Coordinates of C-alpha atoms in Angstrom, one line a residue:
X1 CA -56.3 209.9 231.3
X2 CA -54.8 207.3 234.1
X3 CA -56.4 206.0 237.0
X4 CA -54.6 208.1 238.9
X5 CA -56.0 211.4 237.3
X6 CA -59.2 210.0 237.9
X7 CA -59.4 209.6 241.0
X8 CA -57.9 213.1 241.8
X9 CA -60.7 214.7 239.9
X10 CA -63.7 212.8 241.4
X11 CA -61.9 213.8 245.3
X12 CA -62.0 217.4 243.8
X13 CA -65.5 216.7 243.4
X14 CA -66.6 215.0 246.4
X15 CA -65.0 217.4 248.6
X16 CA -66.4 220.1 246.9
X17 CA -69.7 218.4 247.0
X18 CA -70.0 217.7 250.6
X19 CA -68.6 221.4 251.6
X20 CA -71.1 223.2 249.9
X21 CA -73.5 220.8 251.6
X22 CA -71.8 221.6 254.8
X23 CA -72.1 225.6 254.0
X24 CA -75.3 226.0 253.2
X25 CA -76.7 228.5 254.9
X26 CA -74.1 229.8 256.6
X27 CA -71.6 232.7 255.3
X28 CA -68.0 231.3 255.3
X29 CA -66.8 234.8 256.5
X30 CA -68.5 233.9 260.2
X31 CA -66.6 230.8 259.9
X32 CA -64.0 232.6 259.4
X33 CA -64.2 235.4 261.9
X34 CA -65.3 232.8 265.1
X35 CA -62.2 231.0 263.8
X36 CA -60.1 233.9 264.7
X37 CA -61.9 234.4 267.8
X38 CA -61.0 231.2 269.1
X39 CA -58.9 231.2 272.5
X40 CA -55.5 230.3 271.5
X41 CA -54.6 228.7 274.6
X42 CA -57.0 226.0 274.4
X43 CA -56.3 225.5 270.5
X44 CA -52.9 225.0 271.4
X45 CA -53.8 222.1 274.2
X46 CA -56.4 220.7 271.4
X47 CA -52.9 220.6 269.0
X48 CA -51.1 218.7 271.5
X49 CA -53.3 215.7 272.1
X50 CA -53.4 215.3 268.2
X51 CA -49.8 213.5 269.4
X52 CA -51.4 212.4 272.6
X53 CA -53.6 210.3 270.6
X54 CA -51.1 209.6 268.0
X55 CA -48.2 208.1 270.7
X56 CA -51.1 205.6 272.4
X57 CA -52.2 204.5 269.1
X58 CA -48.3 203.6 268.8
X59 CA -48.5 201.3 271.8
X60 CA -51.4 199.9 270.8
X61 CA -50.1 198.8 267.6
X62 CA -46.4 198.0 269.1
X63 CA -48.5 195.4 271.1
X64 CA -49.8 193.9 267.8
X65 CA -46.9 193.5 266.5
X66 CA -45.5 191.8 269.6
X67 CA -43.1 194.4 270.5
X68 CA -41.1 193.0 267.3
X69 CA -40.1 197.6 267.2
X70 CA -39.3 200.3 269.3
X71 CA -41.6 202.5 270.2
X72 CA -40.3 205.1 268.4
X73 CA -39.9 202.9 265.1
X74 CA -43.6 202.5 265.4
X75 CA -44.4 205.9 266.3
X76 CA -43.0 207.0 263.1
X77 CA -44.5 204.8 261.0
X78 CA -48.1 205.8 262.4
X79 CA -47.3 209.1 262.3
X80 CA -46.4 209.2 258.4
X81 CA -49.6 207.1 257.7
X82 CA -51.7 210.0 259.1
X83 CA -49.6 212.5 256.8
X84 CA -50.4 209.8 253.6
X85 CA -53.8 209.9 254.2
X86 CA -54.1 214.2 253.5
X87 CA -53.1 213.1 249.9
X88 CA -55.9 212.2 247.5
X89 CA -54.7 208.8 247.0
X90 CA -54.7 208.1 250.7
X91 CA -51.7 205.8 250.9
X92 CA -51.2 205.9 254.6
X93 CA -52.2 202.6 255.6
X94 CA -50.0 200.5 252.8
X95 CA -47.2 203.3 253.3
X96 CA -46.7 202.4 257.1
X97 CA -47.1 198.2 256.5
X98 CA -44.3 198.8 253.8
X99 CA -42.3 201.2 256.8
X100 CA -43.0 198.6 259.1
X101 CA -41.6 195.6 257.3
X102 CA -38.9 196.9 255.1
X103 CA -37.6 199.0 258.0
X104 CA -37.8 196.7 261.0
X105 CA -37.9 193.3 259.1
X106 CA -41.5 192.7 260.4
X107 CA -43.4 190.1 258.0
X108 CA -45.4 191.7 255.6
X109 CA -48.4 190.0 256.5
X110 CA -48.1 190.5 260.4
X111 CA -47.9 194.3 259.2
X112 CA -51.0 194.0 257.3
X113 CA -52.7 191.7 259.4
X114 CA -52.3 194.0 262.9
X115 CA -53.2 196.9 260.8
X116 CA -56.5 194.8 259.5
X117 CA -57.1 193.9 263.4
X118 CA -56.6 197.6 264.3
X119 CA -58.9 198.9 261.9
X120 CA -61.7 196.3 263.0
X121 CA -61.4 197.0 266.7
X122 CA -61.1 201.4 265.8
X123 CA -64.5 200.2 264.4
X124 CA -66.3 198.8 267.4
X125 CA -65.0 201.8 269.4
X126 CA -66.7 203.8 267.5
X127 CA -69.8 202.6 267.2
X128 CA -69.8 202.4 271.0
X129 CA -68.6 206.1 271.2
X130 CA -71.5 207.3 269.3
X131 CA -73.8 205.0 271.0
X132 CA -72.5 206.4 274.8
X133 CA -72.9 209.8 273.2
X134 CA -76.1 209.8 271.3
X135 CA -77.7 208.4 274.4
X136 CA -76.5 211.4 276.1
X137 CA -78.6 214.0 274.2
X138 CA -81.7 215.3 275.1
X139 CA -83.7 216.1 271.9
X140 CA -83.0 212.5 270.9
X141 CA -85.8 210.6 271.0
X142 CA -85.7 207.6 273.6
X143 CA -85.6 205.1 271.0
X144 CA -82.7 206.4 269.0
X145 CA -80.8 206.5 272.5
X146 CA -81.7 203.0 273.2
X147 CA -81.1 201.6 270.2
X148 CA -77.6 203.0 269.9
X149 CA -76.5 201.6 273.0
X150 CA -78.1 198.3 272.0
X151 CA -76.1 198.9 268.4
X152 CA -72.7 199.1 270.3
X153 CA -73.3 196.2 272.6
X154 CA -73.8 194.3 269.7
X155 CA -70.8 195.3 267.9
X156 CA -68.9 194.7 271.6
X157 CA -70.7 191.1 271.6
X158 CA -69.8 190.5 268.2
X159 CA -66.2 191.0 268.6
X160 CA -65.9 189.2 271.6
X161 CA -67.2 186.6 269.1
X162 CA -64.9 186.5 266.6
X163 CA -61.7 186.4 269.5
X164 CA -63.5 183.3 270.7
X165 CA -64.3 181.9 267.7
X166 CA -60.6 182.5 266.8
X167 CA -59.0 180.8 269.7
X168 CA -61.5 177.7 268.6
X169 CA -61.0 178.0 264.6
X170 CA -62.0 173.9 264.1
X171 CA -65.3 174.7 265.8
X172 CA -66.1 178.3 263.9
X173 CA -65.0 176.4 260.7
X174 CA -67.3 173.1 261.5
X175 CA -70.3 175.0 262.1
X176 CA -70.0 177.3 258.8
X177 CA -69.5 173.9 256.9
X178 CA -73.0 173.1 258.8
X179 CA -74.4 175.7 257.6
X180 CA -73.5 175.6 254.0
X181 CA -74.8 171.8 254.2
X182 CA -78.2 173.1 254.9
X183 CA -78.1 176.2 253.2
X184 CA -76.2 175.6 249.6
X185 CA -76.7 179.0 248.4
X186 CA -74.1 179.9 251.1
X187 CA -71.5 177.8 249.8
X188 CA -70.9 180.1 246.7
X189 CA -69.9 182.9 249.0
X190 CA -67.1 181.3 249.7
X191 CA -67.4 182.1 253.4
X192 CA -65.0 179.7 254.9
X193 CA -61.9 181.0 253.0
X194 CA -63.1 184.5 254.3
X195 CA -63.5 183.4 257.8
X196 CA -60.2 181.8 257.9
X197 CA -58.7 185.4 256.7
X198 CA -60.2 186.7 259.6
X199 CA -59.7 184.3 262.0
X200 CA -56.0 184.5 261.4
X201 CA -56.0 188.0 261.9
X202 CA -57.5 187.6 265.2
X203 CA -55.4 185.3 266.5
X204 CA -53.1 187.5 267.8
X205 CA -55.6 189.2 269.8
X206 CA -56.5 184.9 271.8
X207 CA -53.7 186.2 273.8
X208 CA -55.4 187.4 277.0
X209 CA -52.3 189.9 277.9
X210 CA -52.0 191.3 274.4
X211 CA -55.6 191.5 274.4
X212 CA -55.6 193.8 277.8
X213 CA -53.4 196.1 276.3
X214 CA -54.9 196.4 273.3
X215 CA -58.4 197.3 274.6
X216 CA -56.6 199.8 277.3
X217 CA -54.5 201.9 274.8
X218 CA -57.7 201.8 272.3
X219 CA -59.8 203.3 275.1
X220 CA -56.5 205.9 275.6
X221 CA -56.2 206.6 271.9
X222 CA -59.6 207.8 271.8
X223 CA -59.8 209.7 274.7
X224 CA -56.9 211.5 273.2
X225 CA -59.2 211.9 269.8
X226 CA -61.6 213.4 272.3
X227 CA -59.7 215.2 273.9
X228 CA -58.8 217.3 270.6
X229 CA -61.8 218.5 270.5
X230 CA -62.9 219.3 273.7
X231 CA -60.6 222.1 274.1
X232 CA -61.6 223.4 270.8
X233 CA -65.0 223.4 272.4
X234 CA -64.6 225.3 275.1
X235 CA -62.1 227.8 272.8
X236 CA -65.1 229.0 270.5
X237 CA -67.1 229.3 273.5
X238 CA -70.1 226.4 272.2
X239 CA -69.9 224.7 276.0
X240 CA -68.4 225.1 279.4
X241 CA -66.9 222.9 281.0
X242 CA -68.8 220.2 281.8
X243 CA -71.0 217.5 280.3
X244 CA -71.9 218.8 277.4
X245 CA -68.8 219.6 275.9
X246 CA -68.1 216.2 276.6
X247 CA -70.8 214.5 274.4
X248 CA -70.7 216.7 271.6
X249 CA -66.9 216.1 271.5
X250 CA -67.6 211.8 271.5
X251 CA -70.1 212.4 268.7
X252 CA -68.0 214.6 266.7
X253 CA -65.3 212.4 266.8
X254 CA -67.1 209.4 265.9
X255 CA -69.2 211.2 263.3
X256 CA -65.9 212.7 261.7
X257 CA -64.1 209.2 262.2
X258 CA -66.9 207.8 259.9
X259 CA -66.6 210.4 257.0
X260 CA -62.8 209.9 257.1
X261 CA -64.0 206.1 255.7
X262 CA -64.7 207.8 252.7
X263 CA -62.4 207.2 250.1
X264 CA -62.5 209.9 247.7
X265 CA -61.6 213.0 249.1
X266 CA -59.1 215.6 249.5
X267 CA -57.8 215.2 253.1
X268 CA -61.4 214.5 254.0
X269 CA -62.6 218.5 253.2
X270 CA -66.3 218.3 253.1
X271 CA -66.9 215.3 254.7
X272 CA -65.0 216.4 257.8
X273 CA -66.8 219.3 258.0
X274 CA -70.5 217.8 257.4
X275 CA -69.8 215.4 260.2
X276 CA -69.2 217.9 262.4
X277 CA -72.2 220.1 261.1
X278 CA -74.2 217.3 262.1
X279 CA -73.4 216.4 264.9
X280 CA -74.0 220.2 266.2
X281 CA -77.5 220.1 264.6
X282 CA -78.1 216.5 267.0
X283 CA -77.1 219.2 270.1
X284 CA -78.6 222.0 268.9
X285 CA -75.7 223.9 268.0
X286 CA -76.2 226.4 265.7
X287 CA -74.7 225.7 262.0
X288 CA -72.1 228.8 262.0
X289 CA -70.4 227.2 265.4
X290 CA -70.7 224.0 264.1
X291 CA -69.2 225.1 260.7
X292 CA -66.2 227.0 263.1
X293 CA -65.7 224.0 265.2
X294 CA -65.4 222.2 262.0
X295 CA -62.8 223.5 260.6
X296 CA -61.0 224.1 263.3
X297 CA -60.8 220.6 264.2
X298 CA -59.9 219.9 261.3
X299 CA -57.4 222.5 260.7
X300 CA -55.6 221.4 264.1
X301 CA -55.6 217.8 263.0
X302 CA -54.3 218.5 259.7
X303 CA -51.4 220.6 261.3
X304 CA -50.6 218.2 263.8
X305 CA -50.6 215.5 260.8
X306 CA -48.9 217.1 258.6
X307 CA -46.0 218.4 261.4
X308 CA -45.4 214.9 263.1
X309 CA -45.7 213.1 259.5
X310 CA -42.9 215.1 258.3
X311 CA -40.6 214.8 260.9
X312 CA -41.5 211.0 261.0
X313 CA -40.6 210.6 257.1
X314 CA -37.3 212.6 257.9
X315 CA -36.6 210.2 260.9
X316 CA -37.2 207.2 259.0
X317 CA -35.0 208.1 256.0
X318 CA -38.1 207.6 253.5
X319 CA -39.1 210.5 250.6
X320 CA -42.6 211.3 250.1
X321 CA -41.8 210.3 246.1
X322 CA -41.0 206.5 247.2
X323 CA -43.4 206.4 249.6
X324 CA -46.2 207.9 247.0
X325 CA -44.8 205.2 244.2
X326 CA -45.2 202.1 246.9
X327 CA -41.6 201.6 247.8
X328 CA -39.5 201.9 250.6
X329 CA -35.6 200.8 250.4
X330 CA -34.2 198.6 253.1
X331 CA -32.1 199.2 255.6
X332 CA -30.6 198.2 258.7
X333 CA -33.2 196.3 261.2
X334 CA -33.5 198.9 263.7
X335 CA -31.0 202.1 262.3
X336 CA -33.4 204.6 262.8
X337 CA -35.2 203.7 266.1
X338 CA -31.7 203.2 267.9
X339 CA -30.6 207.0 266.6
X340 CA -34.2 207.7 268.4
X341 CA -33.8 205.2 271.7

C-alpha cells in the first residue's frame, strides 16, 4: 500500500474520530433541522466575506512578495490553495508557491519564504484573537482571562523580536554563539543554521512600509474570518446583535483556525466541528447550536473554497491532476493576470 493510501485512510479515521467526539450527545437530525432553519439572508452575507477575507489575504501576501504580481495573479493563487487544502493530502500551500513562481516567475524561495512569514504572523494573530476573546467571557475564571491576554502579548513581543533581531542578524547570531559557548549542549541543536532560516524569512518584513501593510491587511483578513461567522450567528438565532456574537465569533475562529493545523484530515471534518463545539461550551452554548453553527460554518467555507478555487484553477490555466502530482507548466510572466487586469 503507498504512502499515499496511507495517509487517506488514517484522515478517514481522524475525521471520523473527532466527529463522533463532536456528536456526542447530540442527534445529528437537530443539527440538521436548525441547519435548515437558518435565515438565508444572513448565510448568504456569511458566504460573501469567505472572499472578503480571501481578497485581503491577497494584499497581504502581494505585499510579501513586493508587488512582484497583480493582484488578481495572487488572488488566484490563494484562492486555489484554500481549494487544495479540502483534499486529504492538503497540497494548498506548495500548490500556490509552485502557481506563484512558475506562473509569474517569482523565485521559488521568495514564494516559500513569504508564505513561511505569512504562516508565522496568521499565528500570533491568533493567539491574540483567542486571548481578546477568552478574556471576554464571563464563566472564565479571572486567571484563564489574564493569562490569555498575557499569552498574546507575549507572542506580539516575541515577534517584534524576531523583526528586530532580523534587521540586526550579526547581533542575534553573536549572542546565540554566546550562548552555545556557555551552554555546549545547545550547540548540537544546530540553532544558528535555524535562526539564520528564520531570520532570512523575516527580512522582508525590516521594511517599516511593507511591515504597515502587512499588519493592516492581517488585522482585515481576519476581521473578514470573523465576519463569516458572525452572520451565521445571528442566522441560527445563538446571539443578537451585539457583543456576544462578537466574542463567540473571535473564539470560534481561532479555535477552528487551530484544528485546521491538523494534518490528517478530510477537509478538516471533525476537527472543525469540535472546535466549534468548544468553543460554544466556553459561552455556554448549548451542544446542538454549537454542533449547527458548526457545520454551517463549515459548510459555507467549504462552498466558498471550493467555488473561488475552481474558478481560480480555470483562470490560471492549471488542472487539478498537475496541481495534485506537484507540477505546474510555465507560461508567459503575467498571461493570465493581464486577461484578468
Amino acid at each position: 500500500m503507498s504512502r499515499r493510501s496511507l495517509f487517506i485512510i488514517a484522515s478517514v479515521i481522524v475525521s471520523g474520530l473527532f466527529l463522533w467526539l463532536a456528536l456526542r450527545g447530540v442527534p445529528f437530525e437537530e443539527v440538521i433541522d436548525g441547519i435548515r432553519q437558518a435565515d438565508v439572508g444572513w448565510v448568504i452575507v456569511g458566504f460573501g466575506f469567505v472572499w472578503v477575507a480571501a481578497a485581503a489575504r491577497t494584499f497581504r501576501w502581494q505585499v510579501l512578495l513586493g508587488g512582484r504580481v497583480r493582484w488578481w495573479g495572487v488572488h488566484h493563487s490563494y484562492n486555489m490553495t484554500n481549494f487544495l487544502n479540502l483534499l486529504p493530502l492538503r497540497a494548498g500551500e506548495v500548490g500556490r508557491t509552485l502557481a506563484i513562481s512558475t506562473r509569474y516567475g517569482v523565485p521559488l524561495v521568495t514564494a516559500a519564504t513569504s508564505v513561511v512569514v505569512e504562516r508565522l504572523i496568521d499565528l500570533v494573530m491568533i493567539i491574540v484573537i483567542l486571548a481578546v476573546g477568552v478574556s471576554q467571557v464571563e464563566n472564565v475564571p479571572p486567571v484563564v482571562g489574564q493569562s490569555s491576554l498575557l499569552f498574546g502579548a507575549v507572542a506580539v513581543t516575541g515577534l517584534i523580536v524576531l523583526i528586530v533581531l532580523a534587521r540586526f542578524p550579526a547581533f542575534a547570531g553573536a549572542l546565540l554563539r554566546g550562548i552555545e559557548a556557555r551552554l555546549p549542549f545547545v550547540r548540537r541543536l544546530g540553532l544558528i543554521k535555524r535562526l539564520e532560516e528564520v531570520l532570512s524569512g523575516l527580512e522582508i518584513l525590516t521594511d517599516v512600509r511593507r511591515l504597515f501593510w502587512v499588519i493592516v491587511w492581517s488585522i482585515f483578513s481576519w476581521i473578514g474570518s470573523a465576519g463569516v461567522v458572525y452572520p451565521l450567528v445571528i442566522a441560527l438565532g445563538i446571539y443578537g446583535h451585539g457583543l456576544e456574537a462578537v466574542t463567540l465569533s473571535l473564539i470560534v475562529v481561532a479555535l477552528v483556525s487551530f484544528s485546521i493545523a491538523i494534518p490528517v484530515s478530510v477537509a478538516s471534518i471533525g476537527p472543525w466541528e469540535g472546535a466549534v463545539r468548544l468553543a460554544g461550551d466556553m459561552m455556554g452554548v448549548p451542544p446542538d447550536l454549537s454542533l449547527t453553527l458548526g457545520f454551517l460554518f463549515h459548510g459555507v467555507a467549504a462552498v466558498g473554497y471550493i467555488v473561488f478555487g475552481m474558478i481560480s484553477l480555470l483562470a490560471l490555466g492549471i488542472s487539478l491532476s498537475e496541481m495534485l502530482g506537484g507540477k505546474a507548466e510555465k507560461r508567459p510572466l503575467q498571461e493570465s493576470v493581464d486577461a484578468q487586469a
